[in-house]
Amino acid sequence: MGKGIAVKPTAGVVYAPFDGKVTALLPSKHAIDLTNNQGVGLLIHIGKDTVELNGNHFEAYVSLNQLVKKGDKLLSFDIDQLVSEGYTVTTPIIITNTAEYSAVTFEDGNIKIEV
């Protein structure tokens, strides 16, 4: 799948980390795939097994193939409700095309990609 990190969100909002395009948005709204203008693919997957909720407690503010700018609101989710129903909100963020780059590293909260 690719290299990545996992974060435990403190707010139930996902913002675009870069300018790019929405290349996948699952109907359950718990995961989104973006591709930036340089071709880097990024998957943001909220929680574990949250697909089981069929979109309950999630809201999407973008659509498939939509162009986004860094800072645009992409998704929101109800952290308290997810936790109360037994779901973790730990969110993997994965570079989906890691193999296309000579190195992908994580330093000081930033992702560094070398071509």
Short mmCIF file of N, CA and C in Angstrom, two decimals:
data_model
loop_
_atom_site.label_atom_id
_atom_site.label_comp_id
_atom_site.label_asym_id
_atom_site.label_seq_id
_atom_site.Cartn_x
_atom_site.Cartn_y
_atom_site.Cartn_z
N MET A 1 0.82 -1.19 0.00
CA MET A 1 0.00 0.00 0.00
C MET A 1 0.87 1.25 0.00
N GLY A 2 1.93 1.29 0.78
CA GLY A 2 2.81 2.45 0.80
C GLY A 2 3.21 2.85 2.20
N LYS A 3 4.18 3.74 2.28
CA LYS A 3 4.63 4.24 3.57
C LYS A 3 3.67 5.30 4.07
N GLY A 4 3.64 5.44 5.39
CA GLY A 4 2.76 6.45 5.94
C GLY A 4 2.94 6.63 7.43
N ILE A 5 2.05 7.39 7.98
CA ILE A 5 2.02 7.65 9.41
C ILE A 5 0.59 7.47 9.89
N ALA A 6 0.40 7.43 11.18
CA ALA A 6 -0.94 7.41 11.76
C ALA A 6 -1.01 8.54 12.77
N VAL A 7 -2.13 9.24 12.76
CA VAL A 7 -2.33 10.34 13.69
C VAL A 7 -3.62 10.10 14.47
N LYS A 8 -3.66 10.61 15.68
CA LYS A 8 -4.88 10.55 16.48
C LYS A 8 -5.47 11.95 16.47
N PRO A 9 -6.51 12.16 15.67
CA PRO A 9 -7.06 13.51 15.54
C PRO A 9 -7.71 14.01 16.83
N THR A 10 -7.60 15.30 17.05
CA THR A 10 -8.25 15.94 18.20
C THR A 10 -9.47 16.73 17.76
N ALA A 11 -9.61 16.92 16.47
CA ALA A 11 -10.79 17.57 15.90
C ALA A 11 -11.28 16.71 14.74
N GLY A 12 -12.57 16.66 14.54
CA GLY A 12 -13.14 15.80 13.53
C GLY A 12 -13.25 16.44 12.16
N VAL A 13 -12.14 17.01 11.68
CA VAL A 13 -12.13 17.65 10.38
C VAL A 13 -10.86 17.27 9.63
N VAL A 14 -10.99 16.99 8.34
CA VAL A 14 -9.84 16.70 7.49
C VAL A 14 -9.75 17.81 6.45
N TYR A 15 -8.57 18.43 6.38
CA TYR A 15 -8.31 19.49 5.41
C TYR A 15 -7.31 19.01 4.37
N ALA A 16 -7.39 19.56 3.18
CA ALA A 16 -6.45 19.21 2.11
C ALA A 16 -5.04 19.63 2.52
N PRO A 17 -4.08 18.70 2.50
CA PRO A 17 -2.71 19.04 2.88
C PRO A 17 -1.92 19.71 1.75
N PHE A 18 -2.50 19.73 0.55
CA PHE A 18 -1.82 20.31 -0.61
C PHE A 18 -2.85 20.60 -1.70
N ASP A 19 -2.44 21.33 -2.73
CA ASP A 19 -3.26 21.52 -3.92
C ASP A 19 -3.28 20.20 -4.68
N GLY A 20 -4.43 19.80 -5.19
CA GLY A 20 -4.50 18.57 -5.95
C GLY A 20 -5.91 18.23 -6.37
N LYS A 21 -6.15 16.92 -6.51
CA LYS A 21 -7.42 16.42 -7.02
C LYS A 21 -7.89 15.26 -6.15
N VAL A 22 -9.20 15.17 -5.93
CA VAL A 22 -9.80 14.04 -5.22
C VAL A 22 -9.87 12.89 -6.22
N THR A 23 -9.09 11.84 -5.98
CA THR A 23 -9.03 10.71 -6.92
C THR A 23 -9.83 9.50 -6.45
N ALA A 24 -10.26 9.51 -5.20
CA ALA A 24 -11.18 8.48 -4.69
C ALA A 24 -11.88 9.04 -3.46
N LEU A 25 -13.16 8.79 -3.38
CA LEU A 25 -13.95 9.16 -2.20
C LEU A 25 -14.96 8.05 -2.00
N LEU A 26 -14.77 7.28 -0.95
CA LEU A 26 -15.64 6.13 -0.73
C LEU A 26 -17.04 6.59 -0.33
N PRO A 27 -18.08 5.85 -0.74
CA PRO A 27 -19.45 6.22 -0.38
C PRO A 27 -19.65 6.33 1.14
N SER A 28 -18.87 5.58 1.90
CA SER A 28 -18.96 5.62 3.36
C SER A 28 -18.31 6.86 3.96
N LYS A 29 -17.62 7.64 3.13
CA LYS A 29 -17.01 8.92 3.50
C LYS A 29 -15.96 8.81 4.62
N HIS A 30 -15.45 7.62 4.86
CA HIS A 30 -14.44 7.44 5.91
C HIS A 30 -13.02 7.45 5.35
N ALA A 31 -12.89 7.54 4.03
CA ALA A 31 -11.57 7.53 3.41
C ALA A 31 -11.60 8.35 2.12
N ILE A 32 -10.48 9.00 1.87
CA ILE A 32 -10.35 9.83 0.68
C ILE A 32 -8.94 9.68 0.13
N ASP A 33 -8.83 9.69 -1.18
CA ASP A 33 -7.53 9.62 -1.83
C ASP A 33 -7.35 10.89 -2.64
N LEU A 34 -6.18 11.50 -2.48
CA LEU A 34 -5.85 12.73 -3.18
C LEU A 34 -4.59 12.52 -4.00
N THR A 35 -4.46 13.27 -5.07
CA THR A 35 -3.21 13.28 -5.83
C THR A 35 -2.82 14.73 -6.01
N ASN A 36 -1.57 15.05 -5.62
CA ASN A 36 -1.15 16.45 -5.74
C ASN A 36 -0.69 16.75 -7.16
N ASN A 37 -0.34 18.00 -7.40
CA ASN A 37 0.02 18.44 -8.75
C ASN A 37 1.33 17.84 -9.25
N GLN A 38 2.11 17.23 -8.35
CA GLN A 38 3.35 16.55 -8.74
C GLN A 38 3.15 15.04 -8.86
N GLY A 39 1.92 14.54 -8.65
CA GLY A 39 1.63 13.13 -8.82
C GLY A 39 1.70 12.28 -7.57
N VAL A 40 1.92 12.89 -6.41
CA VAL A 40 1.97 12.12 -5.16
C VAL A 40 0.56 11.72 -4.76
N GLY A 41 0.34 10.42 -4.53
CA GLY A 41 -0.95 9.92 -4.09
C GLY A 41 -0.99 9.80 -2.58
N LEU A 42 -2.08 10.27 -1.97
CA LEU A 42 -2.21 10.27 -0.51
C LEU A 42 -3.57 9.73 -0.11
N LEU A 43 -3.56 8.69 0.72
CA LEU A 43 -4.79 8.12 1.26
C LEU A 43 -4.93 8.57 2.71
N ILE A 44 -6.10 9.10 3.06
CA ILE A 44 -6.43 9.44 4.44
C ILE A 44 -7.60 8.55 4.82
N HIS A 45 -7.39 7.67 5.79
CA HIS A 45 -8.38 6.67 6.19
C HIS A 45 -8.74 6.89 7.66
N ILE A 46 -9.93 7.39 7.92
CA ILE A 46 -10.33 7.75 9.27
C ILE A 46 -10.76 6.50 10.04
N GLY A 47 -10.00 6.18 11.09
CA GLY A 47 -10.36 5.09 11.98
C GLY A 47 -10.12 3.71 11.42
N LYS A 48 -10.53 2.73 12.21
CA LYS A 48 -10.41 1.31 11.85
C LYS A 48 -11.80 0.71 11.80
N ASP A 49 -12.10 0.02 10.72
CA ASP A 49 -13.39 -0.63 10.51
C ASP A 49 -14.56 0.35 10.42
N THR A 50 -14.28 1.64 10.22
CA THR A 50 -15.34 2.64 10.15
C THR A 50 -16.17 2.53 8.88
N VAL A 51 -15.71 1.75 7.91
CA VAL A 51 -16.52 1.48 6.72
C VAL A 51 -17.85 0.84 7.13
N GLU A 52 -17.86 0.12 8.26
CA GLU A 52 -19.06 -0.55 8.75
C GLU A 52 -20.19 0.44 9.06
N LEU A 53 -19.87 1.70 9.24
CA LEU A 53 -20.87 2.71 9.61
C LEU A 53 -21.64 3.24 8.41
N ASN A 54 -21.24 2.85 7.20
CA ASN A 54 -21.95 3.24 5.98
C ASN A 54 -22.19 4.74 5.87
N GLY A 55 -21.22 5.53 6.32
CA GLY A 55 -21.32 6.98 6.19
C GLY A 55 -21.92 7.69 7.38
N ASN A 56 -22.50 6.93 8.32
CA ASN A 56 -23.04 7.57 9.52
C ASN A 56 -21.91 8.23 10.30
N HIS A 57 -22.12 9.44 10.75
CA HIS A 57 -21.17 10.24 11.53
C HIS A 57 -20.05 10.84 10.67
N PHE A 58 -20.17 10.76 9.35
CA PHE A 58 -19.20 11.34 8.43
C PHE A 58 -19.91 12.28 7.46
N GLU A 59 -19.21 13.32 7.04
CA GLU A 59 -19.74 14.25 6.05
C GLU A 59 -18.63 14.58 5.05
N ALA A 60 -18.96 14.57 3.77
CA ALA A 60 -17.99 14.94 2.73
C ALA A 60 -18.34 16.32 2.19
N TYR A 61 -17.32 17.13 1.97
CA TYR A 61 -17.49 18.48 1.45
C TYR A 61 -16.93 18.62 0.04
N VAL A 62 -16.44 17.52 -0.51
CA VAL A 62 -15.88 17.49 -1.85
C VAL A 62 -16.45 16.29 -2.59
N SER A 63 -16.19 16.23 -3.87
CA SER A 63 -16.66 15.10 -4.68
C SER A 63 -15.51 14.55 -5.51
N LEU A 64 -15.72 13.38 -6.05
CA LEU A 64 -14.72 12.71 -6.87
C LEU A 64 -14.30 13.61 -8.03
N ASN A 65 -13.00 13.66 -8.28
CA ASN A 65 -12.38 14.44 -9.36
C ASN A 65 -12.38 15.94 -9.12
N GLN A 66 -12.84 16.37 -7.96
CA GLN A 66 -12.83 17.80 -7.66
C GLN A 66 -11.40 18.28 -7.40
N LEU A 67 -11.07 19.45 -7.92
CA LEU A 67 -9.78 20.07 -7.62
C LEU A 67 -9.88 20.77 -6.27
N VAL A 68 -8.85 20.61 -5.44
CA VAL A 68 -8.85 21.21 -4.11
C VAL A 68 -7.58 22.03 -3.92
N LYS A 69 -7.66 22.97 -3.02
CA LYS A 69 -6.51 23.79 -2.63
C LYS A 69 -6.11 23.42 -1.21
N LYS A 70 -4.85 23.59 -0.89
CA LYS A 70 -4.36 23.34 0.46
C LYS A 70 -5.24 24.11 1.45
N GLY A 71 -5.72 23.40 2.46
CA GLY A 71 -6.56 24.01 3.48
C GLY A 71 -8.05 23.86 3.25
N ASP A 72 -8.47 23.39 2.07
CA ASP A 72 -9.90 23.16 1.83
C ASP A 72 -10.41 22.07 2.76
N LYS A 73 -11.62 22.26 3.26
CA LYS A 73 -12.26 21.26 4.11
C LYS A 73 -12.72 20.10 3.23
N LEU A 74 -12.26 18.88 3.57
CA LEU A 74 -12.58 17.70 2.78
C LEU A 74 -13.67 16.85 3.42
N LEU A 75 -13.45 16.50 4.68
CA LEU A 75 -14.35 15.61 5.41
C LEU A 75 -14.51 16.09 6.84
N SER A 76 -15.61 15.68 7.46
CA SER A 76 -15.74 15.86 8.91
C SER A 76 -16.32 14.57 9.48
N PHE A 77 -16.09 14.37 10.76
CA PHE A 77 -16.57 13.17 11.43
C PHE A 77 -16.76 13.47 12.91
N ASP A 78 -17.67 12.73 13.53
CA ASP A 78 -18.00 12.93 14.93
C ASP A 78 -17.14 12.01 15.79
N ILE A 79 -16.04 12.55 16.29
CA ILE A 79 -15.10 11.75 17.09
C ILE A 79 -15.80 11.11 18.28
N ASP A 80 -16.55 11.90 19.03
CA ASP A 80 -17.20 11.38 20.24
C ASP A 80 -18.13 10.22 19.92
N GLN A 81 -18.90 10.34 18.86
CA GLN A 81 -19.84 9.28 18.48
C GLN A 81 -19.09 8.03 18.03
N LEU A 82 -18.03 8.20 17.26
CA LEU A 82 -17.25 7.04 16.82
C LEU A 82 -16.66 6.29 18.01
N VAL A 83 -16.07 7.04 18.94
CA VAL A 83 -15.47 6.43 20.12
C VAL A 83 -16.54 5.76 20.97
N SER A 84 -17.70 6.40 21.14
CA SER A 84 -18.76 5.82 21.97
C SER A 84 -19.31 4.53 21.37
N GLU A 85 -19.18 4.38 20.04
CA GLU A 85 -19.62 3.15 19.39
C GLU A 85 -18.51 2.11 19.27
N GLY A 86 -17.35 2.41 19.89
CA GLY A 86 -16.27 1.43 19.96
C GLY A 86 -15.25 1.49 18.85
N TYR A 87 -15.28 2.53 18.04
CA TYR A 87 -14.31 2.66 16.95
C TYR A 87 -13.13 3.53 17.38
N THR A 88 -11.96 3.19 16.88
CA THR A 88 -10.80 4.04 17.10
C THR A 88 -10.80 5.12 16.02
N VAL A 89 -10.31 6.30 16.35
CA VAL A 89 -10.23 7.36 15.35
C VAL A 89 -8.81 7.56 14.84
N THR A 90 -7.88 6.72 15.28
CA THR A 90 -6.51 6.80 14.77
C THR A 90 -6.57 6.69 13.24
N THR A 91 -5.93 7.64 12.58
CA THR A 91 -6.10 7.83 11.14
C THR A 91 -4.79 7.62 10.39
N PRO A 92 -4.68 6.52 9.64
CA PRO A 92 -3.51 6.33 8.78
C PRO A 92 -3.52 7.33 7.62
N ILE A 93 -2.36 7.87 7.32
CA ILE A 93 -2.15 8.74 6.17
C ILE A 93 -1.01 8.11 5.38
N ILE A 94 -1.31 7.65 4.18
CA ILE A 94 -0.38 6.79 3.44
C ILE A 94 -0.08 7.38 2.06
N ILE A 95 1.21 7.39 1.70
CA ILE A 95 1.62 7.73 0.34
C ILE A 95 1.38 6.46 -0.49
N THR A 96 0.38 6.48 -1.34
CA THR A 96 -0.03 5.26 -2.03
C THR A 96 0.91 4.84 -3.15
N ASN A 97 1.69 5.75 -3.66
CA ASN A 97 2.61 5.40 -4.74
C ASN A 97 4.07 5.55 -4.29
N THR A 98 4.34 5.10 -3.07
CA THR A 98 5.69 5.16 -2.49
C THR A 98 6.74 4.58 -3.42
N ALA A 99 6.42 3.49 -4.10
CA ALA A 99 7.40 2.79 -4.94
C ALA A 99 7.93 3.66 -6.09
N GLU A 100 7.22 4.72 -6.42
CA GLU A 100 7.65 5.59 -7.52
C GLU A 100 8.75 6.57 -7.11
N TYR A 101 9.10 6.59 -5.82
CA TYR A 101 10.06 7.56 -5.32
C TYR A 101 11.27 6.86 -4.71
N SER A 102 12.42 7.50 -4.78
CA SER A 102 13.64 6.87 -4.24
C SER A 102 13.61 6.84 -2.72
N ALA A 103 12.92 7.79 -2.10
CA ALA A 103 12.84 7.80 -0.64
C ALA A 103 11.60 8.56 -0.19
N VAL A 104 10.95 8.04 0.83
CA VAL A 104 9.85 8.72 1.51
C VAL A 104 10.17 8.66 2.99
N THR A 105 10.37 9.80 3.61
CA THR A 105 10.72 9.85 5.03
C THR A 105 9.81 10.84 5.74
N PHE A 106 9.79 10.72 7.05
CA PHE A 106 8.95 11.57 7.88
C PHE A 106 9.83 12.24 8.92
N GLU A 107 9.84 13.57 8.90
CA GLU A 107 10.69 14.33 9.80
C GLU A 107 9.92 15.50 10.38
N ASP A 108 9.91 15.62 11.69
CA ASP A 108 9.29 16.77 12.36
C ASP A 108 7.86 17.03 11.89
N GLY A 109 7.09 15.98 11.71
CA GLY A 109 5.71 16.13 11.30
C GLY A 109 5.51 16.40 9.82
N ASN A 110 6.58 16.39 9.05
CA ASN A 110 6.49 16.62 7.61
C ASN A 110 6.91 15.38 6.84
N ILE A 111 6.31 15.21 5.68
CA ILE A 111 6.68 14.11 4.80
C ILE A 111 7.65 14.64 3.75
N LYS A 112 8.78 13.97 3.60
CA LYS A 112 9.78 14.37 2.60
C LYS A 112 9.83 13.28 1.54
N ILE A 113 9.63 13.67 0.28
CA ILE A 113 9.62 12.73 -0.82
C ILE A 113 10.74 13.08 -1.78
N GLU A 114 11.58 12.09 -2.09
CA GLU A 114 12.68 12.29 -3.04
C GLU A 114 12.40 11.51 -4.30
N VAL A 115 12.55 12.18 -5.43
CA VAL A 115 12.29 11.56 -6.73
C VAL A 115 13.52 10.79 -7.18
#
